[in-house]
mmCIF file of C-alpha atoms in Angstrom:
data_model
loop_
_atom_site.group_PDB
_atom_site.id
_atom_site.type_symbol
_atom_site.label_atom_id
_atom_site.label_comp_id
_atom_site.label_asym_id
_atom_site.label_seq_id
_atom_site.Cartn_x
_atom_site.Cartn_y
_atom_site.Cartn_z
ATOM 1 C CA MET X 1 6.818 27.761 -7.107
ATOM 2 C CA ILE X 2 5.950 24.375 -5.601
ATOM 3 C CA ARG X 3 7.180 24.115 -2.008
ATOM 4 C CA ILE X 4 8.490 20.816 -0.704
ATOM 5 C CA TYR X 5 9.372 20.679 2.983
ATOM 6 C CA ILE X 6 11.606 17.964 4.430
ATOM 7 C CA ASN X 7 11.212 16.946 8.056
ATOM 8 C CA ALA X 8 14.801 17.362 9.273
ATOM 9 C CA ARG X 9 14.353 16.120 12.820
ATOM 10 C CA PHE X 10 16.988 13.544 11.850
ATOM 11 C CA LEU X 11 19.592 16.324 12.196
ATOM 12 C CA THR X 12 19.042 16.142 15.982
ATOM 13 C CA GLN X 13 19.714 12.381 16.148
ATOM 14 C CA THR X 14 22.764 10.127 16.332
ATOM 15 C CA MET X 15 23.608 8.489 13.014
ATOM 16 C CA THR X 16 22.152 5.025 12.392
ATOM 17 C CA GLY X 17 20.959 3.511 9.114
ATOM 18 C CA VAL X 18 17.730 5.537 9.158
ATOM 19 C CA GLN X 19 19.485 8.882 9.631
ATOM 20 C CA ARG X 20 22.111 7.857 7.060
ATOM 21 C CA TYR X 21 19.332 7.301 4.524
ATOM 22 C CA ALA X 22 17.816 10.724 5.202
ATOM 23 C CA LEU X 23 21.092 12.635 5.036
ATOM 24 C CA GLU X 24 22.451 10.935 1.913
ATOM 25 C CA LEU X 25 19.104 11.220 0.127
ATOM 26 C CA VAL X 26 18.888 14.976 0.771
ATOM 27 C CA LYS X 27 22.519 15.418 -0.335
ATOM 28 C CA GLU X 28 21.747 13.663 -3.601
ATOM 29 C CA ILE X 29 18.555 15.665 -4.212
ATOM 30 C CA ASP X 30 20.655 18.802 -3.748
ATOM 31 C CA GLN X 31 23.029 17.452 -6.414
ATOM 32 C CA LEU X 32 20.124 16.740 -8.781
ATOM 33 C CA ILE X 33 19.060 20.391 -8.457
ATOM 34 C CA ASP X 34 22.651 21.504 -9.045
ATOM 35 C CA ARG X 35 22.872 19.437 -12.250
ATOM 36 C CA GLY X 36 19.555 20.794 -13.508
ATOM 37 C CA GLU X 37 17.805 17.422 -13.255
ATOM 38 C CA ILE X 38 15.297 19.076 -10.905
ATOM 39 C CA ASP X 39 13.964 22.480 -11.983
ATOM 40 C CA GLY X 40 15.044 24.774 -9.143
ATOM 41 C CA ASN X 41 12.826 27.536 -10.506
ATOM 42 C CA ARG X 42 9.737 25.372 -10.186
ATOM 43 C CA TYR X 43 10.441 23.320 -7.067
ATOM 44 C CA GLU X 44 11.703 24.776 -3.792
ATOM 45 C CA PHE X 45 13.057 22.308 -1.224
ATOM 46 C CA CYS X 46 13.427 23.385 2.399
ATOM 47 C CA LEU X 47 14.594 21.469 5.482
ATOM 48 C CA LEU X 48 12.615 22.167 8.669
ATOM 49 C CA SER X 49 14.164 21.108 11.977
ATOM 50 C CA PRO X 50 13.966 21.832 15.701
ATOM 51 C CA SER X 51 16.676 24.112 17.091
ATOM 52 C CA ASN X 52 18.697 21.355 18.817
ATOM 53 C CA ILE X 53 20.477 19.980 15.744
ATOM 54 C CA ILE X 54 23.807 18.165 16.126
ATOM 55 C CA ASN X 55 25.322 19.311 12.831
ATOM 56 C CA GLU X 56 24.431 22.208 10.549
ATOM 57 C CA PRO X 57 23.844 20.838 7.028
ATOM 58 C CA ALA X 58 25.596 22.461 4.081
ATOM 59 C CA PHE X 59 23.640 22.310 0.822
ATOM 60 C CA LYS X 60 23.881 24.494 -2.256
ATOM 61 C CA HIS X 61 20.199 24.648 -3.151
ATOM 62 C CA ILE X 62 18.190 23.257 -0.234
ATOM 63 C CA ARG X 63 17.585 25.782 2.525
ATOM 64 C CA HIS X 64 17.525 24.844 6.197
ATOM 65 C CA LYS X 65 15.308 26.555 8.760
ATOM 66 C CA ALA X 66 15.254 25.800 12.489
ATOM 67 C CA VAL X 67 11.655 26.452 13.559
ATOM 68 C CA GLY X 68 9.563 26.255 16.714
ATOM 69 C CA LYS X 69 10.470 25.983 20.387
ATOM 70 C CA LEU X 70 9.738 22.327 21.130
ATOM 71 C CA LYS X 71 11.881 19.216 20.570
ATOM 72 C CA GLY X 72 11.453 15.590 19.554
ATOM 73 C CA HIS X 73 8.005 14.095 19.007
ATOM 74 C CA LEU X 74 6.246 17.165 20.413
ATOM 75 C CA TRP X 75 7.929 19.386 17.835
ATOM 76 C CA GLU X 76 7.077 16.938 15.071
ATOM 77 C CA GLN X 77 3.423 16.582 16.017
ATOM 78 C CA LEU X 78 2.547 20.108 17.163
ATOM 79 C CA GLU X 79 4.856 22.614 15.456
ATOM 80 C CA LEU X 80 6.079 21.002 12.240
ATOM 81 C CA PRO X 81 2.593 20.813 10.639
ATOM 82 C CA PHE X 82 2.155 24.572 11.126
ATOM 83 C CA TYR X 83 5.472 25.449 9.448
ATOM 84 C CA ALA X 84 4.887 22.954 6.608
ATOM 85 C CA LYS X 85 1.559 24.482 5.613
ATOM 86 C CA GLY X 86 1.323 25.330 1.938
ATOM 87 C CA GLY X 87 3.693 22.604 0.826
ATOM 88 C CA LEU X 88 4.171 18.853 0.551
ATOM 89 C CA LEU X 89 5.926 17.452 3.631
ATOM 90 C CA ILE X 90 8.507 14.667 3.192
ATOM 91 C CA ASN X 91 9.284 12.556 6.294
ATOM 92 C CA LEU X 92 12.233 10.188 5.904
ATOM 93 C CA CYS X 93 12.715 8.504 9.301
ATOM 94 C CA ASN X 94 9.635 6.410 10.180
ATOM 95 C CA THR X 95 7.708 9.235 11.839
ATOM 96 C CA GLY X 96 5.755 12.340 10.885
ATOM 97 C CA PRO X 97 2.725 14.385 11.964
ATOM 98 C CA ALA X 98 -0.010 11.833 12.658
ATOM 99 C CA PHE X 99 -2.865 13.846 11.184
ATOM 100 C CA ASN X 100 -1.194 15.634 8.278
ATOM 101 C CA LYS X 101 -2.617 14.469 4.944
ATOM 102 C CA ASN X 102 -0.356 16.363 2.532
ATOM 103 C CA GLN X 103 2.751 14.305 3.167
ATOM 104 C CA ILE X 104 4.924 11.364 2.130
ATOM 105 C CA VAL X 105 6.529 9.163 4.795
ATOM 106 C CA THR X 106 9.346 6.634 4.571
ATOM 107 C CA ILE X 107 8.729 3.730 6.972
ATOM 108 C CA HIS X 108 11.756 1.453 7.057
ATOM 109 C CA ASP X 109 10.340 -1.616 8.788
ATOM 110 C CA ALA X 110 7.624 -3.004 11.045
ATOM 111 C CA ALA X 111 9.904 -4.246 13.838
ATOM 112 C CA VAL X 112 7.685 -2.936 16.660
ATOM 113 C CA PHE X 113 4.988 -5.357 15.515
ATOM 114 C CA ASN X 114 7.245 -8.380 15.027
ATOM 115 C CA TYR X 115 9.524 -7.884 18.045
ATOM 116 C CA PRO X 116 7.544 -5.732 20.510
ATOM 117 C CA LYS X 117 9.558 -6.920 23.524
ATOM 118 C CA ALA X 118 12.712 -5.520 21.931
ATOM 119 C CA PHE X 119 11.415 -1.981 22.576
ATOM 120 C CA SER X 120 10.409 -0.054 25.670
ATOM 121 C CA PHE X 121 6.658 0.063 26.339
ATOM 122 C CA ALA X 122 6.344 3.781 25.574
ATOM 123 C CA PHE X 123 8.274 3.481 22.317
ATOM 124 C CA ARG X 124 6.339 0.543 20.908
ATOM 125 C CA ALA X 125 2.913 1.893 21.959
ATOM 126 C CA TRP X 126 3.554 5.236 20.256
ATOM 127 C CA TYR X 127 5.074 3.758 17.100
ATOM 128 C CA LYS X 128 2.311 1.178 16.637
ATOM 129 C CA PHE X 129 -0.308 3.920 16.792
ATOM 130 C CA LEU X 130 1.689 6.329 14.630
ATOM 131 C CA MET X 131 2.590 3.903 11.838
ATOM 132 C CA VAL X 132 -1.011 2.827 11.320
ATOM 133 C CA ARG X 133 -2.176 6.459 11.360
ATOM 134 C CA LEU X 134 0.531 7.546 8.899
ATOM 135 C CA GLY X 135 -0.414 4.690 6.593
ATOM 136 C CA LYS X 136 -4.009 5.908 6.499
ATOM 137 C CA ASN X 137 -3.398 9.647 6.225
ATOM 138 C CA SER X 138 -0.309 10.006 4.045
ATOM 139 C CA LYS X 139 -0.469 10.316 0.271
ATOM 140 C CA LYS X 140 2.353 7.824 -0.240
ATOM 141 C CA ILE X 141 4.439 5.507 1.926
ATOM 142 C CA ILE X 142 7.978 4.776 0.788
ATOM 143 C CA THR X 143 9.729 1.722 2.167
ATOM 144 C CA VAL X 144 13.194 0.314 1.592
ATOM 145 C CA SER X 145 12.667 -3.320 0.534
ATOM 146 C CA ASN X 146 10.021 -5.606 -0.891
ATOM 147 C CA PHE X 147 10.194 -7.498 2.392
ATOM 148 C CA SER X 148 9.234 -4.352 4.334
ATOM 149 C CA LYS X 149 6.450 -3.619 1.862
ATOM 150 C CA GLY X 150 4.864 -6.963 2.712
ATOM 151 C CA GLU X 151 5.323 -6.342 6.432
ATOM 152 C CA LEU X 152 3.624 -2.930 6.296
ATOM 153 C CA ILE X 153 0.688 -4.316 4.335
ATOM 154 C CA GLN X 154 0.291 -7.096 6.901
ATOM 155 C CA HIS X 155 0.762 -5.194 10.153
ATOM 156 C CA CYS X 156 -0.307 -1.629 9.338
ATOM 157 C CA LYS X 157 -2.984 -2.494 6.761
ATOM 158 C CA ILE X 158 -1.520 0.037 4.334
ATOM 159 C CA ALA X 159 -3.113 -0.139 0.889
ATOM 160 C CA GLU X 160 -0.683 -1.652 -1.604
ATOM 161 C CA HIS X 161 -1.184 1.173 -4.129
ATOM 162 C CA LYS X 162 0.154 3.645 -1.531
ATOM 163 C CA LEU X 163 3.424 1.768 -1.044
ATOM 164 C CA VAL X 164 6.562 2.277 -3.159
ATOM 165 C CA VAL X 165 9.950 0.565 -2.684
ATOM 166 C CA THR X 166 13.227 2.475 -3.067
ATOM 167 C CA HIS X 167 16.437 0.684 -2.087
ATOM 168 C CA LEU X 168 19.158 2.525 -0.174
ATOM 169 C CA GLY X 169 22.541 3.517 -1.607
ATOM 170 C CA ILE X 170 26.093 2.673 -0.630
ATOM 171 C CA ASP X 171 28.362 5.238 -2.309
ATOM 172 C CA HIS X 172 28.694 7.351 0.876
ATOM 173 C CA ILE X 173 31.250 4.871 2.173
ATOM 174 C CA HIS X 174 33.541 5.528 -0.816
ATOM 175 C CA ARG X 175 33.549 9.290 -0.223
ATOM 176 C CA LYS X 176 35.149 8.899 3.210
ATOM 177 C CA LYS X 177 38.852 8.505 3.899
ATOM 178 C CA ALA X 178 39.742 5.740 6.341
ATOM 179 C CA ALA X 179 41.079 7.167 9.607
ATOM 180 C CA SER X 180 44.662 6.125 10.287
ATOM 181 C CA GLY X 181 45.453 4.813 13.764
ATOM 182 C CA THR X 182 41.898 3.535 14.388
ATOM 183 C CA LEU X 183 42.964 0.087 15.587
ATOM 184 C CA GLU X 184 45.522 1.585 17.973
ATOM 185 C CA LYS X 185 42.998 4.131 19.289
ATOM 186 C CA TYR X 186 40.549 1.415 20.350
ATOM 187 C CA GLY X 187 43.143 -1.203 21.341
ATOM 188 C CA ILE X 188 42.015 -3.606 18.598
ATOM 189 C CA LYS X 189 44.099 -6.694 17.929
ATOM 190 C CA SER X 190 44.098 -8.333 14.499
ATOM 191 C CA PRO X 191 42.825 -10.579 13.106
ATOM 192 C CA TYR X 192 39.284 -9.625 14.073
ATOM 193 C CA VAL X 193 35.694 -10.150 12.978
ATOM 194 C CA LEU X 194 33.581 -6.984 12.783
ATOM 195 C CA ALA X 195 29.906 -6.496 13.671
ATOM 196 C CA VAL X 196 28.030 -3.198 13.241
ATOM 197 C CA SER X 197 24.544 -2.378 14.498
ATOM 198 C CA THR X 198 22.465 -0.807 17.231
ATOM 199 C CA MET X 199 22.198 -3.055 20.267
ATOM 200 C CA ASN X 200 18.546 -3.939 19.742
ATOM 201 C CA PRO X 201 17.805 -7.481 20.991
ATOM 202 C CA TYR X 202 16.482 -8.625 17.583
ATOM 203 C CA LYS X 203 19.858 -7.719 16.101
ATOM 204 C CA ASN X 204 20.818 -11.000 17.805
ATOM 205 C CA PHE X 205 24.257 -9.984 19.063
ATOM 206 C CA ASN X 206 24.141 -12.643 21.770
ATOM 207 C CA LEU X 207 24.894 -15.123 18.985
ATOM 208 C CA ILE X 208 28.352 -13.547 18.755
ATOM 209 C CA VAL X 209 28.909 -14.361 22.420
ATOM 210 C CA ASP X 210 27.833 -17.941 21.719
ATOM 211 C CA VAL X 211 30.431 -18.369 18.950
ATOM 212 C CA LEU X 212 33.277 -16.817 20.976
ATOM 213 C CA PRO X 213 34.880 -20.096 22.141
ATOM 214 C CA GLU X 214 35.212 -21.250 18.529
ATOM 215 C CA LEU X 215 36.597 -17.888 17.419
ATOM 216 C CA GLU X 216 39.077 -17.725 20.294
ATOM 217 C CA ALA X 217 40.273 -21.231 19.396
ATOM 218 C CA HIS X 218 41.175 -19.839 15.981
ATOM 219 C CA ASN X 219 42.811 -16.697 17.464
ATOM 220 C CA LEU X 220 40.054 -14.401 16.191
ATOM 221 C CA ASN X 221 38.914 -11.342 18.124
ATOM 222 C CA VAL X 222 35.554 -9.574 17.784
ATOM 223 C CA VAL X 223 34.951 -5.837 17.361
ATOM 224 C CA ILE X 224 31.405 -4.518 17.866
ATOM 225 C CA VAL X 225 30.373 -1.031 16.717
ATOM 226 C CA GLY X 226 27.027 0.313 17.925
ATOM 227 C CA SER X 227 25.158 2.242 20.574
ATOM 228 C CA LYS X 228 23.062 0.919 23.462
ATOM 229 C CA ASN X 229 19.912 3.053 23.781
ATOM 230 C CA SER X 230 17.890 1.895 26.794
ATOM 231 C CA LYS X 231 15.167 4.508 26.170
ATOM 232 C CA VAL X 232 14.356 2.764 22.897
ATOM 233 C CA PHE X 233 15.382 -0.836 23.433
ATOM 234 C CA GLY X 234 14.880 -1.271 27.173
ATOM 235 C CA GLU X 235 17.583 -2.381 29.574
ATOM 236 C CA GLN X 236 19.784 -5.188 28.241
ATOM 237 C CA THR X 237 22.538 -7.225 29.864
ATOM 238 C CA TRP X 238 25.602 -7.716 27.691
ATOM 239 C CA VAL X 239 28.289 -10.293 28.345
ATOM 240 C CA GLN X 240 31.809 -8.923 28.840
ATOM 241 C CA SER X 241 34.770 -10.799 27.381
ATOM 242 C CA ASP X 242 38.418 -10.008 26.704
ATOM 243 C CA ALA X 243 37.931 -11.276 23.139
ATOM 244 C CA ILE X 244 35.150 -8.709 22.458
ATOM 245 C CA ASN X 245 36.022 -5.066 21.952
ATOM 246 C CA TRP X 246 32.908 -2.887 22.302
ATOM 247 C CA VAL X 247 33.913 0.379 20.663
ATOM 248 C CA GLY X 248 30.473 2.026 20.749
ATOM 249 C CA TYR X 249 29.834 4.889 18.338
ATOM 250 C CA VAL X 250 32.638 5.702 15.871
ATOM 251 C CA THR X 251 33.091 8.279 13.108
ATOM 252 C CA ASP X 252 32.466 7.346 9.474
ATOM 253 C CA GLU X 253 36.201 7.522 8.812
ATOM 254 C CA GLU X 254 36.943 5.158 11.718
ATOM 255 C CA LEU X 255 34.202 2.809 10.582
ATOM 256 C CA LYS X 256 35.710 2.638 7.102
ATOM 257 C CA ALA X 257 39.082 1.746 8.614
ATOM 258 C CA LEU X 258 37.471 -1.015 10.688
ATOM 259 C CA TYR X 259 35.725 -2.481 7.611
ATOM 260 C CA GLU X 260 38.923 -2.415 5.568
ATOM 261 C CA ASP X 261 41.082 -4.100 8.224
ATOM 262 C CA ALA X 262 38.535 -6.763 9.284
ATOM 263 C CA ALA X 263 39.147 -10.423 8.448
ATOM 264 C CA GLY X 264 35.396 -10.841 8.085
ATOM 265 C CA PHE X 265 32.029 -9.266 8.872
ATOM 266 C CA ILE X 266 29.084 -10.903 10.661
ATOM 267 C CA PHE X 267 25.463 -9.707 10.600
ATOM 268 C CA PRO X 268 23.331 -12.044 12.755
ATOM 269 C CA SER X 269 20.103 -10.003 12.723
ATOM 270 C CA LEU X 270 16.721 -11.696 13.064
ATOM 271 C CA TYR X 271 14.898 -8.762 11.467
ATOM 272 C CA GLU X 272 15.834 -5.948 9.071
ATOM 273 C CA GLY X 273 13.969 -3.536 6.845
ATOM 274 C CA PHE X 274 17.024 -3.251 4.592
ATOM 275 C CA GLY X 275 20.391 -3.949 6.245
ATOM 276 C CA LEU X 276 22.997 -1.324 5.343
ATOM 277 C CA PRO X 277 26.064 -2.522 7.361
ATOM 278 C CA PRO X 278 26.700 -5.745 5.375
ATOM 279 C CA LEU X 279 26.407 -3.758 2.138
ATOM 280 C CA GLU X 280 28.969 -1.242 3.450
ATOM 281 C CA ALA X 281 31.331 -4.097 4.314
ATOM 282 C CA MET X 282 30.808 -5.666 0.869
ATOM 283 C CA ALA X 283 31.525 -2.333 -0.845
ATOM 284 C CA LEU X 284 34.942 -2.235 0.855
ATOM 285 C CA GLY X 285 35.872 -5.788 -0.034
ATOM 286 C CA CYS X 286 35.326 -7.345 3.385
ATOM 287 C CA PRO X 287 34.092 -10.978 3.253
ATOM 288 C CA VAL X 288 30.607 -11.130 4.773
ATOM 289 C CA ILE X 289 28.399 -13.711 6.488
ATOM 290 C CA VAL X 290 24.783 -12.821 7.211
ATOM 291 C CA SER X 291 21.567 -14.122 8.679
ATOM 292 C CA SER X 292 19.206 -15.683 6.147
ATOM 293 C CA ARG X 293 16.197 -13.775 7.557
ATOM 294 C CA ALA X 294 13.992 -10.859 6.517
ATOM 295 C CA SER X 295 15.264 -8.417 3.835
ATOM 296 C CA ILE X 296 18.890 -9.533 4.043
ATOM 297 C CA PRO X 297 18.873 -12.002 1.099
ATOM 298 C CA GLU X 298 17.098 -9.362 -1.028
ATOM 299 C CA VAL X 299 19.971 -6.957 -0.384
ATOM 300 C CA CYS X 300 23.016 -9.248 -0.304
ATOM 301 C CA GLY X 301 22.151 -11.671 -3.111
ATOM 302 C CA ASP X 302 24.764 -14.355 -3.776
ATOM 303 C CA ALA X 303 27.738 -12.271 -2.621
ATOM 304 C CA VAL X 304 27.791 -13.541 0.982
ATOM 305 C CA LEU X 305 27.559 -16.725 3.038
ATOM 306 C CA TYR X 306 24.238 -17.264 4.827
ATOM 307 C CA PHE X 307 23.641 -18.911 8.190
ATOM 308 C CA ASP X 308 20.655 -19.721 10.393
ATOM 309 C CA PRO X 309 20.673 -16.877 12.979
ATOM 310 C CA GLN X 310 19.533 -19.302 15.658
ATOM 311 C CA SER X 311 22.438 -21.657 15.038
ATOM 312 C CA PRO X 312 25.722 -20.497 16.636
ATOM 313 C CA GLN X 313 27.438 -23.582 15.254
ATOM 314 C CA GLU X 314 26.498 -22.642 11.676
ATOM 315 C CA ALA X 315 27.612 -19.031 12.193
ATOM 316 C CA ALA X 316 30.932 -20.125 13.709
ATOM 317 C CA SER X 317 31.548 -22.520 10.832
ATOM 318 C CA CYS X 318 30.924 -19.752 8.268
ATOM 319 C CA LEU X 319 33.256 -17.344 10.094
ATOM 320 C CA ILE X 320 36.064 -19.866 10.296
ATOM 321 C CA GLU X 321 35.536 -20.679 6.623
ATOM 322 C CA ILE X 322 35.810 -17.079 5.350
ATOM 323 C CA THR X 323 38.787 -16.245 7.583
ATOM 324 C CA SER X 324 40.801 -19.402 6.853
ATOM 325 C CA ASP X 325 40.004 -20.082 3.183
ATOM 326 C CA THR X 326 41.975 -17.457 1.224
ATOM 327 C CA GLU X 327 40.348 -18.334 -2.108
ATOM 328 C CA LEU X 328 36.813 -18.090 -0.693
ATOM 329 C CA SER X 329 37.686 -14.799 0.987
ATOM 330 C CA LYS X 330 38.886 -13.335 -2.331
ATOM 331 C CA GLN X 331 35.806 -14.626 -4.137
ATOM 332 C CA LEU X 332 33.407 -13.073 -1.600
ATOM 333 C CA SER X 333 35.364 -9.822 -1.648
ATOM 334 C CA TYR X 334 35.027 -9.614 -5.450
ATOM 335 C CA LYS X 335 31.339 -10.567 -5.470
ATOM 336 C CA GLY X 336 30.589 -8.140 -2.650
ATOM 337 C CA ARG X 337 32.052 -5.172 -4.503
ATOM 338 C CA ILE X 338 30.043 -6.046 -7.634
ATOM 339 C CA ARG X 339 26.789 -6.555 -5.715
ATOM 340 C CA SER X 340 27.137 -3.340 -3.705
ATOM 341 C CA GLY X 341 27.596 -1.404 -6.937
ATOM 342 C CA LEU X 342 23.918 -2.019 -7.749
ATOM 343 C CA PHE X 343 22.869 0.291 -4.894
ATOM 344 C CA SER X 344 23.399 4.039 -5.311
ATOM 345 C CA TRP X 345 22.048 7.155 -3.623
ATOM 346 C CA ASN X 346 21.616 8.688 -7.065
ATOM 347 C CA LYS X 347 19.091 5.998 -8.039
ATOM 348 C CA CYS X 348 17.427 6.243 -4.623
ATOM 349 C CA ALA X 349 17.101 10.024 -5.013
ATOM 350 C CA LYS X 350 15.778 9.846 -8.573
ATOM 351 C CA ASP X 351 13.169 7.253 -7.580
ATOM 352 C CA THR X 352 12.157 9.367 -4.577
ATOM 353 C CA VAL X 353 11.940 12.575 -6.617
ATOM 354 C CA ASN X 354 9.708 10.795 -9.136
ATOM 355 C CA ILE X 355 7.385 9.822 -6.297
ATOM 356 C CA ILE X 356 7.360 13.418 -5.046
ATOM 357 C CA MET X 357 6.683 14.889 -8.517
ATOM 358 C CA ASN X 358 3.794 12.478 -9.069
ATOM 359 C CA THR X 359 2.303 13.444 -5.690
ATOM 360 C CA VAL X 360 2.458 17.272 -5.588
#
């Protein structure tokens, strides 16, 4: 029996794109075992987590064990390596034991190198050290776009033969049922433009504030979904406006309702390793405008409108265009659904399992 341990520290964290990737990937691997596409008699998968998990996972074939007494980075660096002895360790969320050699790590981007001021000093110092160390010690590094692959080679000096790209999936959004009454719950007035992200400064949400006068002139409101984590991103000052509804963290079902009811979706990010939110919006038929930077064109293709993320005028023009031109809106909605269909968790899982099988 070949043992494969999965670092499940992500079960203790609030859901963002990174945790979404980890959870959906493990779900799909469990399905591959169930369908006999992975030999469950030969390979044993086991999730290892600290005790302070938010939700208990429910899988048919992948066991979960809460181990150790520590939490967070200390658990990951000091206790996880002990419990993962005798097996290959899979780390899915940018971090892992710095000195473990029998492991695979997914590193989603190199943002701490490109936008260091967007992170607190402690966060960026630790991650810069850790990412370089993981790149040297790990057997393989998975990343989520060809753009990120280039970034990791440049900033972390990871050997190209160690790096493999696996794109994320989108089908999780179709498995959820939109929550009724979401707009009423949060006091949202239609028509509105939706934005979804963490409040990291390089996500460039201040651009939305800059385009507000133009949006208000066209009777458009703005809804922003996302958390503000000062421990990670440092203290930020956010402009308050009656036309902006900051709803914070929402459930997946509420998020689906917000995508489906939105007149348009804006993603002004300056830097992404992949960029899941615009793909989620596209999958649900919402017309999308996105920044032309980083991995975003690789993911969105020709199914969106692009704008210079440092040009509020260009962004405003694109938003007005997709919300006022019915024919363009329909065209983008159609193209978005087709484009998003190219990204599945099944393909992501199969690619990842192939990497694992070629490494053990």
